[in-house]
Tab-separated table of C-alpha atoms in Angstrom:
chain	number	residue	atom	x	y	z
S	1	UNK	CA	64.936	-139.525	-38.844
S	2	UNK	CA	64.296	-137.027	-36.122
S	3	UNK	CA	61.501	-137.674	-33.412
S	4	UNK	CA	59.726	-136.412	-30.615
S	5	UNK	CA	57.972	-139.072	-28.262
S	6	UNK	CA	55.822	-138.049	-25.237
S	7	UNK	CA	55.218	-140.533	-22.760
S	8	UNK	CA	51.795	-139.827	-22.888
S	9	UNK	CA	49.652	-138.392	-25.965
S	10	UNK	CA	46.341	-138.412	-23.539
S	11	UNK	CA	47.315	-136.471	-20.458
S	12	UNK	CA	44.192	-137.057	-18.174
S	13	UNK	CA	44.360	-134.391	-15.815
S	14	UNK	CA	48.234	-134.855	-15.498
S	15	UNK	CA	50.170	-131.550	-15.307
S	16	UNK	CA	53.204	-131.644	-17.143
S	17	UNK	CA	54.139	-133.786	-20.226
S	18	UNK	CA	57.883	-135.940	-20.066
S	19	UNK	CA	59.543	-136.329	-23.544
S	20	UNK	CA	62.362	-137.853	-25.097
S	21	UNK	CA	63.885	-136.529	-28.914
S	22	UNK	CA	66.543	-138.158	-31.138
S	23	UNK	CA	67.814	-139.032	-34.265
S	24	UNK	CA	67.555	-142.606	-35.101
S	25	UNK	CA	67.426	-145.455	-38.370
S	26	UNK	CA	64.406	-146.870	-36.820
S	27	UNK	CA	61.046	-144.935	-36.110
S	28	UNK	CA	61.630	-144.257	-31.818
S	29	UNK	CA	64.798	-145.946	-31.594
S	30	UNK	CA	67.146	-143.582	-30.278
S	31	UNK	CA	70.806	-143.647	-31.879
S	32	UNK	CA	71.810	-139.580	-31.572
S	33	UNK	CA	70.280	-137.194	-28.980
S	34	UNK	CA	68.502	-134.209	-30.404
S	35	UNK	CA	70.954	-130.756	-29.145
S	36	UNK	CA	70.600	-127.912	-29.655
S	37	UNK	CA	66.873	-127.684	-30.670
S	38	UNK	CA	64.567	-124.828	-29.660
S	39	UNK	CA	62.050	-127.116	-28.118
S	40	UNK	CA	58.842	-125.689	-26.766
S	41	UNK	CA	54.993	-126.154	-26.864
S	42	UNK	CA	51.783	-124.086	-28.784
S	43	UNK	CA	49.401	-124.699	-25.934
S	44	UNK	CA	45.548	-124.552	-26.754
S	45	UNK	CA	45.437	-120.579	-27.382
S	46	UNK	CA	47.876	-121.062	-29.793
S	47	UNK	CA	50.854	-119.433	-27.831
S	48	UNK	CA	54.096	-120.582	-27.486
S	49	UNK	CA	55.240	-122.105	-23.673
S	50	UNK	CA	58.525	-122.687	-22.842
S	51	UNK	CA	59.820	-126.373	-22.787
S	52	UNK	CA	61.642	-126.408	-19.588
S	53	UNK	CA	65.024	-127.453	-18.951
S	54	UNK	CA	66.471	-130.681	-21.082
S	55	UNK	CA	69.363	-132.910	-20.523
S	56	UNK	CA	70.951	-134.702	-23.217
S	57	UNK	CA	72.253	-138.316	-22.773
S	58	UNK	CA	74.157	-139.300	-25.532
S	59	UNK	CA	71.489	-141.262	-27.360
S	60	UNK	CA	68.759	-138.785	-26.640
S	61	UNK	CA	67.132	-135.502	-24.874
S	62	UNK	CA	64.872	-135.904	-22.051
S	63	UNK	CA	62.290	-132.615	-21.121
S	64	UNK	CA	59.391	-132.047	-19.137
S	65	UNK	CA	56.913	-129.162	-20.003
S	66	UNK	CA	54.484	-127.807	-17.703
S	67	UNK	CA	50.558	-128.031	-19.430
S	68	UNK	CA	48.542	-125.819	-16.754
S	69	UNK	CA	45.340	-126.087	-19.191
S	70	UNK	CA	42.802	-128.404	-20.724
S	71	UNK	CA	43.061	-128.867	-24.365
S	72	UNK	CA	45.688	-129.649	-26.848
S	73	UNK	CA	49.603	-128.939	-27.070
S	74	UNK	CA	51.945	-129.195	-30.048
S	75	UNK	CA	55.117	-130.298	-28.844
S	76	UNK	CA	57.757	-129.461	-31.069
S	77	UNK	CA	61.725	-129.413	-31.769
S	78	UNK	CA	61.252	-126.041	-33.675
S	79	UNK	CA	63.389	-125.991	-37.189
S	80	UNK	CA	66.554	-127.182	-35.895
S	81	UNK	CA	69.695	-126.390	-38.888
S	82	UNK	CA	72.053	-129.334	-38.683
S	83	UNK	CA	74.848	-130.298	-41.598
S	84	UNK	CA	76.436	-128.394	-44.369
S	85	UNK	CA	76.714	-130.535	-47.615
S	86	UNK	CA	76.316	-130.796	-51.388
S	87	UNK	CA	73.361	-132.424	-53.517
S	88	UNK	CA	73.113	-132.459	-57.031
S	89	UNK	CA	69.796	-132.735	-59.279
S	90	UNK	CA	69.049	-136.061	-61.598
S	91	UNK	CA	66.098	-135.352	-63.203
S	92	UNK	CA	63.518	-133.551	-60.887
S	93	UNK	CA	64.883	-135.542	-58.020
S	94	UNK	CA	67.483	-133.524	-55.888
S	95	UNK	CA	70.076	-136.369	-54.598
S	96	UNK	CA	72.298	-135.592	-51.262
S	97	UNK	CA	76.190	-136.391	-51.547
S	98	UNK	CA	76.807	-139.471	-50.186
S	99	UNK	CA	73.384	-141.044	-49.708
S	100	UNK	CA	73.693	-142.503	-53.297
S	101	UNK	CA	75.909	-142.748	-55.514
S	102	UNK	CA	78.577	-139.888	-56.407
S	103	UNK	CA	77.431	-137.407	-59.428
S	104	UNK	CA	79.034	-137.838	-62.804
S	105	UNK	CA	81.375	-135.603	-63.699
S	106	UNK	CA	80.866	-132.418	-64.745
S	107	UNK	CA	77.805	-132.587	-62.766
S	108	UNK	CA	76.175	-129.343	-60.963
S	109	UNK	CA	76.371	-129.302	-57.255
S	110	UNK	CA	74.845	-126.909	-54.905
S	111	UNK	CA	75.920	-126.386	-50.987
S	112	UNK	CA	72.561	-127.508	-48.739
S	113	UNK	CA	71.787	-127.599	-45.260
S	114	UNK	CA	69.525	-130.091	-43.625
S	115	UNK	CA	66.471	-128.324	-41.491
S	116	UNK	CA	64.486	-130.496	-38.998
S	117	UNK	CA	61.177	-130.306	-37.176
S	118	UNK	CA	59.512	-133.158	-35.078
S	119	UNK	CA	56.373	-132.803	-33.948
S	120	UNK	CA	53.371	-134.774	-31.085
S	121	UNK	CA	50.164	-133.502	-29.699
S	122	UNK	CA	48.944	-134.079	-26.355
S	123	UNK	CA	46.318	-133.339	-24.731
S	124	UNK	CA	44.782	-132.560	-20.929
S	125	UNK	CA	41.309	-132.931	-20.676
S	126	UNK	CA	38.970	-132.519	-23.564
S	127	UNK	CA	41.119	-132.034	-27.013
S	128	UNK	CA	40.865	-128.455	-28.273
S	129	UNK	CA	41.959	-127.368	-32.118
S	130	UNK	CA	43.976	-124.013	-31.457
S	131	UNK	CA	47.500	-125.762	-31.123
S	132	UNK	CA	46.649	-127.412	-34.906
S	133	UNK	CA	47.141	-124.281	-36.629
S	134	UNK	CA	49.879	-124.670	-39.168
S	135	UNK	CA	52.721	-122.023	-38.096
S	136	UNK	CA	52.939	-121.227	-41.854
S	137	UNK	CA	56.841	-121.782	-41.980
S	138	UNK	CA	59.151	-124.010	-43.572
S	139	UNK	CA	57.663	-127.859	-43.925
S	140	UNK	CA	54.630	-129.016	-41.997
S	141	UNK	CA	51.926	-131.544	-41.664
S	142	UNK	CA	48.641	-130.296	-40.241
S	143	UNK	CA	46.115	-132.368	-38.921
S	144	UNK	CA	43.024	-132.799	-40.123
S	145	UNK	CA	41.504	-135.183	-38.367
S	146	UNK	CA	42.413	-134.582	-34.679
S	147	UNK	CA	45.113	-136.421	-33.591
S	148	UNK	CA	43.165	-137.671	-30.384
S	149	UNK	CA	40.691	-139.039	-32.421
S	150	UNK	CA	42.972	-141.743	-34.407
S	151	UNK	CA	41.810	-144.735	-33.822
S	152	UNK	CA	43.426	-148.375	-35.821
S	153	UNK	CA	40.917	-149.329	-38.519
S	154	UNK	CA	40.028	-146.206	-39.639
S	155	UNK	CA	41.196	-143.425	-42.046
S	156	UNK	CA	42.947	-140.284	-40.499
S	157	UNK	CA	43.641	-137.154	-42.890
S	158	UNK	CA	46.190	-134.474	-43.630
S	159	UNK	CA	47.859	-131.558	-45.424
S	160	UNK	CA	51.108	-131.199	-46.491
S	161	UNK	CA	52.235	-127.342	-46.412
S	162	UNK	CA	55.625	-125.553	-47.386
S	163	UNK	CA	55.739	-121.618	-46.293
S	164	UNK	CA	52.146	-122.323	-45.723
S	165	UNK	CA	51.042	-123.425	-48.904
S	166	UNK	CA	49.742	-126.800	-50.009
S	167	UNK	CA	52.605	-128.961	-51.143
S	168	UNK	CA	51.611	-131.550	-53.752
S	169	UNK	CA	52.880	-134.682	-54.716
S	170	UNK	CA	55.624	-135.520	-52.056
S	171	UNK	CA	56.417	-138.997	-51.164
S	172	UNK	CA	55.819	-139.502	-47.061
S	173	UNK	CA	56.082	-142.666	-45.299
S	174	UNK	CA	54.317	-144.008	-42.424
S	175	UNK	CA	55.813	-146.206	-39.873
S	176	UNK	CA	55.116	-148.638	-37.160
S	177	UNK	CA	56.500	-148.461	-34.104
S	178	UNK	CA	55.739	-152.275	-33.217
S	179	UNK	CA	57.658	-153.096	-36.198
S	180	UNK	CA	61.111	-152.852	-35.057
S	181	UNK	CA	60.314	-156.161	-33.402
S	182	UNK	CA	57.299	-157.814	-35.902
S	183	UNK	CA	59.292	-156.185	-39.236
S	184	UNK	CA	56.784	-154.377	-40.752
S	185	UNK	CA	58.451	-151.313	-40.136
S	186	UNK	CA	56.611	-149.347	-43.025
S	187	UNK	CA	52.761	-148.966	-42.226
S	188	UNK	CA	52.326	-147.112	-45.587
S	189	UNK	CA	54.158	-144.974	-48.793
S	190	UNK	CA	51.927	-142.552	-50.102
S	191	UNK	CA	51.646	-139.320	-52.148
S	192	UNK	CA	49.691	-136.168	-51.129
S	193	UNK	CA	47.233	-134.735	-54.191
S	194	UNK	CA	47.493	-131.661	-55.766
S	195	UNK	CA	46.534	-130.134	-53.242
S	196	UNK	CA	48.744	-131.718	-50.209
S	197	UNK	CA	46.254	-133.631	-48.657
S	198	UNK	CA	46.778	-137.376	-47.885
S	199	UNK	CA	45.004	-140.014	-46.081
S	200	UNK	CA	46.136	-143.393	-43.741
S	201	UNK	CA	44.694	-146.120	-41.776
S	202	UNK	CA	46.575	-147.221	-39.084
S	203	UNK	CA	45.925	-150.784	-39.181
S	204	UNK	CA	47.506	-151.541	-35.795
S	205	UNK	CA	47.039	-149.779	-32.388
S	206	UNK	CA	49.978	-148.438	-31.667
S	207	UNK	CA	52.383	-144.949	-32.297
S	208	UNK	CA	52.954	-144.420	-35.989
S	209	UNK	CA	55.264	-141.597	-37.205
S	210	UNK	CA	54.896	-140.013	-40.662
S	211	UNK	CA	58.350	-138.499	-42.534
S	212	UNK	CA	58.364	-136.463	-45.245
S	213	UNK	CA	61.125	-134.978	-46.678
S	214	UNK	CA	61.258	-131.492	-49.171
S	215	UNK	CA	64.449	-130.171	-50.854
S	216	UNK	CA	64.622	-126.518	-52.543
S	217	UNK	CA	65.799	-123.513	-52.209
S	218	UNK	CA	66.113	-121.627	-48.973
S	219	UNK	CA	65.015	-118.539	-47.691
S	220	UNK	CA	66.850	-115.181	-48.579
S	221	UNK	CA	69.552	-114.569	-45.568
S	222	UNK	CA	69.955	-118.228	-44.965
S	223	UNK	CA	73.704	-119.925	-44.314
S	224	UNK	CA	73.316	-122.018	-47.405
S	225	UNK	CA	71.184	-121.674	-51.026
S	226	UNK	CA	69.380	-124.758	-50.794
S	227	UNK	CA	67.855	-126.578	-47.841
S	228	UNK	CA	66.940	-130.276	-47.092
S	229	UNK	CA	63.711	-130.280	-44.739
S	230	UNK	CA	62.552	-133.221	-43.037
S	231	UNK	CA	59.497	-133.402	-40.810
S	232	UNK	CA	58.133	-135.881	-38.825
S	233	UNK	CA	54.327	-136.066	-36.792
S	234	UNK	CA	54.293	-139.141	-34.077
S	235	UNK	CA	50.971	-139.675	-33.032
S	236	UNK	CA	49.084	-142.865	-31.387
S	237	UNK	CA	46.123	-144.572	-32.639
S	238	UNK	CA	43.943	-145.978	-30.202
């Protein structure tokens, strides 16, 4: 699963934000360093702001990105395209090559390629709602409780959206960041309704990140003519 992990989700008065990305089995445990993403930040107006300069270790990317103004920043990976491959379709489910196991013969394959975004907010000063707007591309999670305002014990809601559009029924998991050492690694499965909204309690304080995953076909003019999206949200609960 692909993450991005500030150092800090409440920034004070700080000026800049430090943040590490990777791939990894286990929610913040790096394994494969994100490259190659177009990271950057949707300050409080809603713009983008570059992400500054990143160096890549070989378990994970390190940035820092300047925050010059109160309020809240999205920092994201942007849709990074990573590996060509095949799934095939059992049922209504679409299945990915290799991750189970191999199609029966004479079985329909198409050629896929995966599509990543990972996604914090932080904020400076008082939180703000500008950088929330959904970008109203590929697969998202917006936030509608503020992500400042999570707090362990007490429900926090969202939407699922695809091309900006409510995206019902999808499976998304929740998990703990404590439990890579307790082993409750899963702090929930759920299903958004028909309209893509969903709801969790973070039980725990802690940082949580949510994955959801969407397969279908891509845009027109894309490498491939079916995509496998996976998003993930980290966020902290007081």
């Amino acid at each position: 699963m692909p993450y991005v992990l500030p150092t800090l989700f409440d920034l004070g008065k700080g000026d800049h934000v430090t943040v590490q990305s990777a791939f990894g089995e286990d929610a913040f445990v790096a394994e494969v360093a994100m490259r190659d993403a177009p990271f950057h930040l949707v300050g409080p107006d809603g713009k983008t702001t570059p992400a500054g300069s990143t160096v890549s270790l070989r378990d994970l990317t390190v940035f820092e990105a300047n925050v010059g103004n109160d309020g809240t920043y999205r920092v994201t990976t942007g849709q990074r395209f990573g590996r060509k491959g095949k799934m095939f379709k059992v049922g209504d489910k679409w299945l990915m090559r290799g991750e189970t196991d191999d199609p029966k013969p004479g079985t329909a394959e198409v050629e896929v390629q995966s599509a990543t975004i990972a996604e914090a907010y932080v904020t400076r000063g008082e939180p703000s709602n500008g950088a929330l707007k959904p970008s109203g591309r590929a697969l998202e999670i917006q936030a509608l409780t503020h992500p400042n305002a999570i707090t362990a014990g007490s429900d926090a809601s969202f939407v699922l959206l695809y091309e900006g559009k409510p995206l019902a029924g999808e499976e998304i998991t929740v998990y703990r960041s404590a439990g890579y050492y307790d082993g409750r690694k899963v702090a929930a499965q759920i299903k958004g309704d028909a309209a893509g909204k969903f709801t969790l309690k973070p039980e725990d304080a802690g940082t949580y990140l949510i994955l959801v995953r969407h397969r279908g076909a891509a845009p027109a003019g894309a490498e491939t003519p079916y995509r496998s999206y996976t998003y993930t949200l980290a966020f902290d609960a007081a």
